[in-house]
Coordinates of C-alpha atoms in Angstrom, one line a residue:
Chain A
X268 CA 0.0 0.0 0.0
X269 CA 3.0 2.3 0.3
X270 CA 5.9 3.6 -1.7
X271 CA 8.4 2.5 1.0
X272 CA 9.2 -0.8 -0.7
X273 CA 10.4 1.3 -3.6
X274 CA 12.7 3.7 -1.8
X275 CA 16.0 2.0 -2.8
X276 CA 14.9 1.8 -6.4
X277 CA 13.6 5.4 -6.4
X278 CA 17.0 6.6 -5.2
X279 CA 18.9 4.6 -7.8
X280 CA 16.6 5.9 -10.6
X281 CA 16.9 9.5 -9.4
X282 CA 20.7 9.2 -9.3
X283 CA 20.8 7.6 -12.7
X284 CA 18.5 10.3 -14.3
X285 CA 20.8 13.1 -13.0
X286 CA 24.0 11.2 -14.0
X287 CA 22.5 10.7 -17.5
X288 CA 21.4 14.3 -18.0
X289 CA 24.7 15.5 -16.7
X290 CA 26.6 13.1 -19.0
X291 CA 24.6 14.2 -22.1
X292 CA 25.4 17.8 -21.5
X293 CA 29.0 17.1 -20.7
X294 CA 29.4 15.0 -23.9
X295 CA 28.0 17.9 -25.9
X296 CA 30.8 20.1 -24.6
X297 CA 33.6 17.7 -25.5
X298 CA 35.8 18.4 -28.5
X299 CA 35.1 14.9 -29.8
X300 CA 31.3 15.3 -29.6
X301 CA 30.9 13.4 -32.9
X302 CA 32.2 10.2 -31.2
X303 CA 29.6 10.6 -28.4
X304 CA 26.4 11.0 -30.4
X305 CA 25.0 7.6 -29.5
X306 CA 26.0 8.2 -25.9
X307 CA 24.1 11.5 -25.8
X308 CA 21.0 9.8 -27.4
X309 CA 21.0 6.9 -24.9
X310 CA 21.6 9.3 -22.0
X311 CA 18.5 11.3 -22.9
X312 CA 16.4 8.2 -23.3
X313 CA 17.7 6.7 -20.0
X314 CA 17.1 9.9 -18.0
X315 CA 13.5 10.1 -19.2
X316 CA 12.6 6.5 -18.5
X317 CA 14.2 6.8 -15.0
X318 CA 12.1 9.8 -14.2
X319 CA 9.0 8.0 -15.5
X320 CA 9.9 5.1 -13.2
X321 CA 10.3 7.3 -10.2
X322 CA 6.8 8.8 -10.7
X323 CA 5.3 5.4 -11.1
X324 CA 6.9 4.1 -8.0
X325 CA 6.2 7.2 -5.9
X326 CA 2.6 7.1 -7.0
X327 CA 2.4 3.3 -6.4
X328 CA 0.9 3.2 -9.9
X329 CA -0.6 0.2 -11.7
X330 CA 2.0 -1.5 -14.0
X331 CA 5.0 -0.1 -12.0
X332 CA 6.9 -3.4 -12.3
X333 CA 6.6 -3.4 -16.1
X334 CA 8.0 0.2 -16.2
X335 CA 10.9 -0.8 -14.0
X336 CA 11.7 -3.8 -16.3
X337 CA 11.8 -1.5 -19.3
X338 CA 13.9 1.0 -17.3
X339 CA 16.4 -1.8 -16.5
X340 CA 16.8 -2.6 -20.2
X341 CA 17.4 1.0 -21.2
X342 CA 19.8 1.5 -18.3
X343 CA 21.8 -1.5 -19.5
X344 CA 21.9 -0.2 -23.1
X345 CA 23.1 3.2 -21.8
X346 CA 25.7 1.6 -19.5
X347 CA 27.1 -0.5 -22.4
X348 CA 27.5 2.7 -24.5
X349 CA 29.0 4.8 -21.7
X350 CA 31.5 2.1 -20.8
X351 CA 33.0 2.5 -24.3
X352 CA 34.0 6.1 -23.3
X353 CA 34.6 5.6 -19.6
X354 CA 38.4 5.6 -19.8
X355 CA 38.4 9.0 -21.6
X356 CA 35.5 10.8 -19.9
X357 CA 34.9 10.7 -16.2
X358 CA 31.2 11.7 -16.7
X359 CA 30.8 8.6 -18.9
X360 CA 32.4 6.4 -16.2
X361 CA 30.2 7.8 -13.5
X362 CA 27.1 7.5 -15.7
X363 CA 27.8 3.9 -16.6
X364 CA 28.1 3.1 -12.9
X365 CA 24.8 4.8 -12.0
X366 CA 23.1 3.0 -14.9
X367 CA 24.4 -0.4 -13.7
X368 CA 23.2 0.2 -10.2
X369 CA 19.8 1.4 -11.4
X370 CA 19.4 -1.6 -13.7
X371 CA 20.1 -3.9 -10.8
X372 CA 17.7 -2.2 -8.5
X373 CA 15.0 -2.3 -11.2
X374 CA 15.6 -6.0 -11.9
X375 CA 15.5 -6.9 -8.2
X376 CA 12.2 -5.0 -7.9
X377 CA 10.6 -6.9 -10.8
X378 CA 11.6 -10.2 -9.2
X379 CA 10.6 -9.3 -5.7
X380 CA 7.1 -7.9 -6.5
Chain B
X224 CA 16.5 8.4 -40.0
X225 CA 13.3 10.4 -39.4
X226 CA 10.4 10.7 -37.0
X227 CA 7.9 10.8 -39.8
X228 CA 7.1 7.1 -39.6
X229 CA 5.9 7.9 -36.1
X230 CA 3.7 10.8 -36.8
X231 CA 0.3 9.0 -36.5
X232 CA 1.4 7.3 -33.3
X233 CA 2.7 10.6 -31.9
X234 CA -0.6 12.2 -32.5
X235 CA -2.5 9.3 -30.9
X236 CA -0.3 9.5 -27.8
X237 CA -0.6 13.3 -27.5
X238 CA -4.4 13.1 -27.7
X239 CA -4.4 10.3 -25.2
X240 CA -2.2 12.1 -22.7
X241 CA -4.4 15.2 -22.8
X242 CA -7.6 13.1 -22.5
X243 CA -6.2 11.2 -19.5
X244 CA -5.0 14.4 -17.7
X245 CA -8.4 16.0 -18.4
X246 CA -10.3 12.9 -17.3
X247 CA -8.2 12.7 -14.0
X248 CA -9.0 16.3 -13.2
X249 CA -12.7 16.0 -14.1
X250 CA -13.0 12.8 -12.0
X251 CA -11.6 14.7 -9.0
X252 CA -14.4 17.2 -9.4
X253 CA -17.2 14.6 -9.5
X254 CA -19.4 14.2 -6.5
X255 CA -18.8 10.4 -6.6
X256 CA -15.0 10.8 -6.7
X257 CA -14.6 7.8 -4.4
X258 CA -15.9 5.6 -7.1
X259 CA -13.3 7.0 -9.5
X260 CA -10.0 6.5 -7.6
X261 CA -8.7 3.7 -9.8
X262 CA -9.7 5.7 -12.9
X263 CA -7.7 8.7 -11.6
X264 CA -4.7 6.6 -10.8
X265 CA -4.7 4.9 -14.3
X266 CA -5.3 8.2 -16.0
X267 CA -2.1 9.7 -14.4
X268 CA 0.0 6.6 -15.3
X269 CA -1.3 6.6 -18.8
X270 CA -0.8 10.3 -19.4
X271 CA 2.8 10.0 -18.3
X272 CA 3.7 6.9 -20.4
X273 CA 2.1 8.5 -23.4
X274 CA 4.2 11.7 -23.0
X275 CA 7.3 9.5 -22.5
X276 CA 6.5 7.6 -25.7
X277 CA 6.1 10.9 -27.6
X278 CA 9.5 12.0 -26.6
X279 CA 11.1 8.7 -27.6
X280 CA 9.4 8.8 -31.0
X281 CA 10.1 12.5 -31.7
X282 CA 13.8 11.8 -30.7
X283 CA 13.9 8.6 -32.7
X284 CA 15.4 7.1 -29.5
X285 CA 16.8 3.7 -29.1
X286 CA 14.2 1.2 -27.7
X287 CA 11.3 3.3 -28.9
X288 CA 9.4 0.2 -29.9
X289 CA 9.6 -1.3 -26.4
X290 CA 8.3 2.0 -24.9
X291 CA 5.4 1.9 -27.3
X292 CA 4.6 -1.7 -26.4
X293 CA 4.4 -0.8 -22.7
X294 CA 2.4 2.3 -23.6
X295 CA -0.1 0.1 -25.4
X296 CA -0.5 -2.1 -22.3
X297 CA -1.1 0.8 -20.0
X298 CA -3.5 2.4 -22.4
X299 CA -5.5 -0.8 -22.5
X300 CA -5.7 -1.0 -18.7
X301 CA -6.8 2.6 -18.6
X302 CA -9.4 2.1 -21.3
X303 CA -10.9 -0.9 -19.5
X304 CA -11.2 1.1 -16.3
X305 CA -12.7 4.2 -18.0
X306 CA -15.2 2.1 -19.9
X307 CA -16.8 1.1 -16.5
X308 CA -17.7 4.8 -16.0
X309 CA -18.3 5.8 -19.6
X310 CA -22.1 5.8 -19.4
X311 CA -22.0 8.2 -16.4
X312 CA -19.2 10.5 -17.3
X313 CA -18.6 11.9 -20.8
X314 CA -14.9 12.5 -19.9
X315 CA -14.4 8.8 -19.1
X316 CA -16.1 7.9 -22.4
X317 CA -13.8 10.2 -24.4
X318 CA -10.8 9.1 -22.5
X319 CA -11.5 5.4 -23.1
X320 CA -11.8 6.1 -26.8
X321 CA -8.5 8.0 -26.9
X322 CA -6.8 5.1 -25.0
X323 CA -8.1 2.5 -27.4
X324 CA -6.9 4.5 -30.4
X325 CA -3.5 5.0 -28.8
X326 CA -3.1 1.4 -27.9
X327 CA -3.9 0.4 -31.4
X328 CA -1.4 2.9 -32.9
X329 CA 1.3 1.7 -30.5
X330 CA 0.6 -2.0 -31.2
X331 CA 0.8 -1.4 -35.0
X332 CA 4.1 0.4 -34.6
X333 CA 5.6 -2.5 -32.7
X334 CA 4.6 -4.9 -35.4
X335 CA 5.6 -2.6 -38.3
X336 CA 9.1 -1.7 -37.0
Chain C
X77 CA 30.4 24.4 -16.3
X78 CA 29.1 21.8 -13.9
X79 CA 25.9 20.7 -12.2
X80 CA 27.6 20.5 -8.8
X81 CA 26.4 23.9 -7.7
X82 CA 22.9 22.6 -8.1
X83 CA 23.4 19.4 -6.1
X84 CA 21.6 20.5 -2.9
X85 CA 18.7 21.9 -4.9
X86 CA 18.4 18.8 -7.1
X87 CA 18.1 16.7 -3.9
X88 CA 15.5 19.0 -2.5
X89 CA 13.5 18.9 -5.7
X90 CA 13.8 15.1 -6.0
X91 CA 12.6 14.6 -2.4
X92 CA 9.7 17.0 -3.0
X93 CA 8.6 15.3 -6.2
X94 CA 8.4 11.9 -4.5
X95 CA 6.7 13.4 -1.4
X96 CA 4.1 15.1 -3.6
X97 CA 3.4 12.0 -5.8
X98 CA 3.1 9.9 -2.7
X99 CA 0.8 12.4 -1.0
X100 CA -1.4 12.6 -4.0
X101 CA -1.8 8.9 -4.1
X102 CA -2.3 8.6 -0.3
X103 CA -4.9 11.4 -0.4
X104 CA -6.9 9.4 -3.1
X105 CA -7.1 6.5 -0.7
X106 CA -8.4 8.5 2.3
X107 CA -12.1 8.2 3.2
X108 CA -12.4 12.0 3.1
X109 CA -10.9 12.3 -0.4
X110 CA -13.4 15.0 -1.3
X111 CA -11.8 17.4 1.3
X112 CA -8.4 16.7 -0.4
X113 CA -9.1 17.5 -4.0
X114 CA -7.1 20.8 -4.1
X115 CA -4.3 19.0 -2.3
X116 CA -4.2 16.3 -4.9
X117 CA -4.2 18.8 -7.7
X118 CA -1.4 20.9 -6.2
X119 CA 0.6 17.8 -5.4
X120 CA 0.6 16.7 -9.1
X121 CA 1.5 20.2 -10.3
X122 CA 4.3 20.4 -7.8
X123 CA 5.7 17.0 -8.5
X124 CA 5.9 17.8 -12.2
X125 CA 7.6 21.2 -11.9
X126 CA 10.1 19.7 -9.4
X127 CA 11.0 17.0 -11.9
X128 CA 11.3 19.6 -14.6
X129 CA 13.6 21.7 -12.5
X130 CA 15.8 18.6 -11.8
X131 CA 16.2 18.0 -15.5
X132 CA 17.1 21.7 -16.1
X133 CA 19.7 21.7 -13.3
X134 CA 21.2 18.3 -14.2
X135 CA 21.5 19.5 -17.8
X136 CA 22.8 22.9 -16.8
X137 CA 20.2 24.2 -19.2
X138 CA 19.6 27.8 -20.2
X139 CA 17.0 29.5 -18.1
X140 CA 17.4 27.1 -15.1
X141 CA 17.1 30.0 -12.6
X142 CA 13.7 31.0 -14.0
X143 CA 12.5 27.4 -13.8
X144 CA 13.6 27.2 -10.1
X145 CA 11.9 30.5 -9.3
X146 CA 8.6 29.1 -10.7
X147 CA 9.2 25.8 -8.9
X148 CA 9.6 27.8 -5.6
X149 CA 6.2 29.5 -6.2
X150 CA 4.4 26.2 -6.9
X151 CA 6.1 24.5 -3.9
X152 CA 4.9 27.3 -1.6
X153 CA 1.3 27.0 -2.9
X154 CA 1.4 23.2 -2.4
X155 CA 2.9 23.6 1.1
X156 CA 0.2 26.0 2.1
X157 CA -2.5 23.6 1.0
X158 CA -0.9 20.5 2.6
X159 CA -0.4 22.4 5.9
X160 CA -4.2 22.6 6.2
X161 CA -4.4 18.8 6.4
X162 CA -1.1 18.2 8.2
X163 CA -2.7 17.5 11.6
X164 CA -5.0 14.8 10.1
X165 CA -2.7 13.2 7.6
X166 CA 1.0 12.3 8.1
X167 CA 1.6 12.3 4.3
X168 CA 0.4 15.9 4.1
X169 CA 2.6 16.9 6.9
X170 CA 5.7 15.3 5.3
X171 CA 4.8 16.7 1.9
X172 CA 4.4 20.3 3.3
X173 CA 7.8 19.9 4.9
X174 CA 9.4 18.7 1.7
X175 CA 7.8 21.6 -0.2
X176 CA 9.0 24.2 2.2
X177 CA 12.6 22.9 2.0
X178 CA 12.4 22.7 -1.8
X179 CA 11.0 26.2 -2.1
X180 CA 13.9 27.6 0.1
X181 CA 16.5 25.7 -1.9
X182 CA 15.1 27.0 -5.2
X183 CA 14.8 30.6 -3.8
X184 CA 18.5 30.5 -2.6
X185 CA 19.6 29.3 -6.0
X186 CA 17.8 32.2 -7.8
X187 CA 19.5 34.7 -5.5
X188 CA 23.0 33.0 -5.7
X189 CA 23.2 32.6 -9.5
Chain D
X286 CA -13.8 24.8 -15.4
X287 CA -12.5 23.0 -18.5
X288 CA -9.4 22.6 -20.5
X289 CA -11.2 23.7 -23.7
X290 CA -10.0 27.3 -23.4
X291 CA -6.5 25.9 -23.6
X292 CA -6.9 23.7 -26.7
X293 CA -5.1 26.0 -29.2
X294 CA -2.2 26.5 -26.8
X295 CA -2.0 22.8 -26.0
X296 CA -1.7 22.0 -29.7
X297 CA 1.0 24.7 -30.2
X298 CA 3.0 23.3 -27.3
X299 CA 2.6 19.7 -28.5
X300 CA 3.8 20.6 -32.0
X301 CA 6.7 22.6 -30.5
X302 CA 7.8 19.8 -28.2
X303 CA 8.0 17.4 -31.1
X304 CA 9.7 19.9 -33.4
X305 CA 12.3 20.5 -30.7
X306 CA 13.0 16.9 -29.9
X307 CA 13.3 16.1 -33.6
X308 CA 15.6 19.1 -34.2
X309 CA 17.8 18.1 -31.3
X310 CA 18.2 14.6 -32.7
X311 CA 18.7 15.8 -36.3
X312 CA 21.3 18.3 -35.1
X313 CA 23.2 15.5 -33.4
X314 CA 23.4 13.7 -36.8
X315 CA 24.8 16.7 -38.7
X316 CA 28.4 16.8 -39.7
X317 CA 28.8 20.2 -38.1
X318 CA 27.3 19.1 -34.8
X319 CA 29.8 21.3 -32.9
X320 CA 28.2 24.4 -34.3
X321 CA 24.8 23.2 -33.1
X322 CA 25.5 22.5 -29.4
X323 CA 23.6 25.5 -28.1
X324 CA 20.7 24.6 -30.4
X325 CA 20.6 21.1 -29.0
X326 CA 20.6 22.3 -25.4
X327 CA 17.8 24.8 -26.0
X328 CA 15.8 22.3 -28.0
X329 CA 15.9 19.9 -25.0
X330 CA 14.9 22.6 -22.5
X331 CA 12.2 23.8 -24.8
X332 CA 10.7 20.4 -25.4
X333 CA 10.5 19.7 -21.7
X334 CA 8.9 23.0 -20.7
X335 CA 6.4 22.6 -23.5
X336 CA 5.4 19.1 -22.3
X337 CA 5.2 20.4 -18.7
X338 CA 2.9 23.2 -20.0
X339 CA 0.7 20.7 -21.8
X340 CA 0.2 18.7 -18.6
X341 CA -0.6 21.8 -16.6
X342 CA -3.2 23.0 -19.2
X343 CA -4.8 19.6 -19.7
X344 CA -5.1 19.2 -15.9
X345 CA -6.4 22.8 -15.5
X346 CA -3.7 23.0 -12.8
X347 CA -3.1 25.9 -10.4
X348 CA -0.4 28.3 -11.7
X349 CA -0.9 27.2 -15.3
X350 CA -0.6 30.8 -16.6
X351 CA 2.8 31.2 -14.9
X352 CA 4.0 28.0 -16.5
X353 CA 2.9 29.2 -19.9
X354 CA 4.7 32.6 -19.4
X355 CA 7.9 30.8 -18.7
X356 CA 7.3 28.4 -21.6
X357 CA 7.0 31.5 -23.9
X358 CA 10.3 32.8 -22.7
X359 CA 12.1 29.5 -23.3
X360 CA 10.4 29.1 -26.7
X361 CA 11.7 32.6 -27.7
X362 CA 15.2 31.8 -26.7
X363 CA 15.1 28.5 -28.6
X364 CA 13.6 30.2 -31.7
X365 CA 16.3 32.8 -31.7
X366 CA 19.0 30.1 -31.6
X367 CA 17.3 27.9 -34.3
X368 CA 16.9 30.9 -36.6
X369 CA 20.7 31.3 -36.8
X370 CA 20.8 27.8 -38.5
X371 CA 17.5 28.0 -40.4
X372 CA 19.1 28.6 -43.8
X373 CA 21.3 25.6 -43.4
X374 CA 19.1 23.1 -41.7
X375 CA 15.4 22.6 -42.6
X376 CA 14.8 21.0 -39.1
X377 CA 16.1 24.2 -37.5
X378 CA 13.8 26.4 -39.7
X379 CA 10.8 24.3 -38.8
X380 CA 11.7 24.2 -35.2
X381 CA 12.1 28.0 -35.0
X382 CA 8.6 28.4 -36.6
X383 CA 7.0 26.0 -34.1
X384 CA 8.7 27.9 -31.2
X385 CA 7.5 31.3 -32.4
X386 CA 3.9 30.0 -32.8
X387 CA 4.1 28.4 -29.4
X388 CA 5.5 31.5 -27.7
X389 CA 2.7 33.6 -29.2
X390 CA 0.0 31.1 -28.0
X391 CA 1.5 31.0 -24.5
X392 CA 1.7 34.9 -24.4
X393 CA -1.9 35.3 -25.6
X394 CA -3.1 32.9 -22.9
X395 CA -1.3 34.8 -20.1
X396 CA -3.0 38.0 -21.2
X397 CA -6.4 36.4 -21.7
X398 CA -6.6 34.6 -18.4

């Protein structure tokens, strides 16, 4: 009946959304921005689905588990792309880490519920 | 390379999001609001996933098809709930219709892509 | 060049968005939901502008200060409404508190920048 | 009591959000993406505030006029940036046009209400 069971996953999604939006903007400022186009596109998609998942969890909405499952998939795709650039760009490294943590939290939630 | 293949589905999702937000607010103003709690909750969830789907399609984002598939499921759940109240409340009838149209557009897109 | 100056305000907005979405849903479940309609409407508006402000800050977007100013106003309106119900409903009390903290963080940011 | 007074402005904001998200993604794909960084950043900000304004209007939310006022300002900033690239990129030209229409619709609404 409450959003408390979601608190850990909400925090992971919030942190991931901020890391992705920050990474997207930081990528845009890099001299090699053309190498980072796919990273920017995935960052935006990932930030948005994470925020959507937060709202579903905080509202204890119907179909929250399904939103979190999809969120996990998009986080994994974003992490895989960010990891390619992680040794060159600290924002990509941090973003990949936040995405992996968020994907795990979302997967655990789908199994537990 | 373009968002034009999505235009019909974008329009259906935009119309559905507005119908859902309007229905949620109109339900809150009804004297029998206690009968409409589940409708309000689904309306909010549906409006949000529709807006999320619009952004994915307009950005030609990775994993757009998966977002549209989930959008179709949530639209169908919202339509089923709204239809229970459609003979009493015109906003529920209109919302159910918008949800059915949007679900169909999202399903067609998943098959076509 | 960074979103770090925004970190405190981002956290306040994230906490406020979750408190508002949770309060809106908890209000819907109360037996006296008809007394809480305005609270639910403000909760939804406040949650949305808080999430919008988070994205602006995390992306270091143009016009972030103006978004935070508007966020502060909506948080204050939501806090004032929630405070009316704070002695009856713990979720309203917690939400009012989160809104006040967020309003202050957003106001400080507008002055500092 | 209804969202019908907002219908014209809702449509302008929806069209603007889609034009901005599409323009941002198309800019990312251009060979001269480094010239378009500010355009991409404003596109993202503008798309988000337009979607926020749509939800406020469709929900007949408190403080809708203030959200539309801010939306007009961000649309004007985005239009001014897109116009710099309008003779080179059709997506920028179309986006600038959608932003100008949306800014006007939002301004008219602030005056009328």
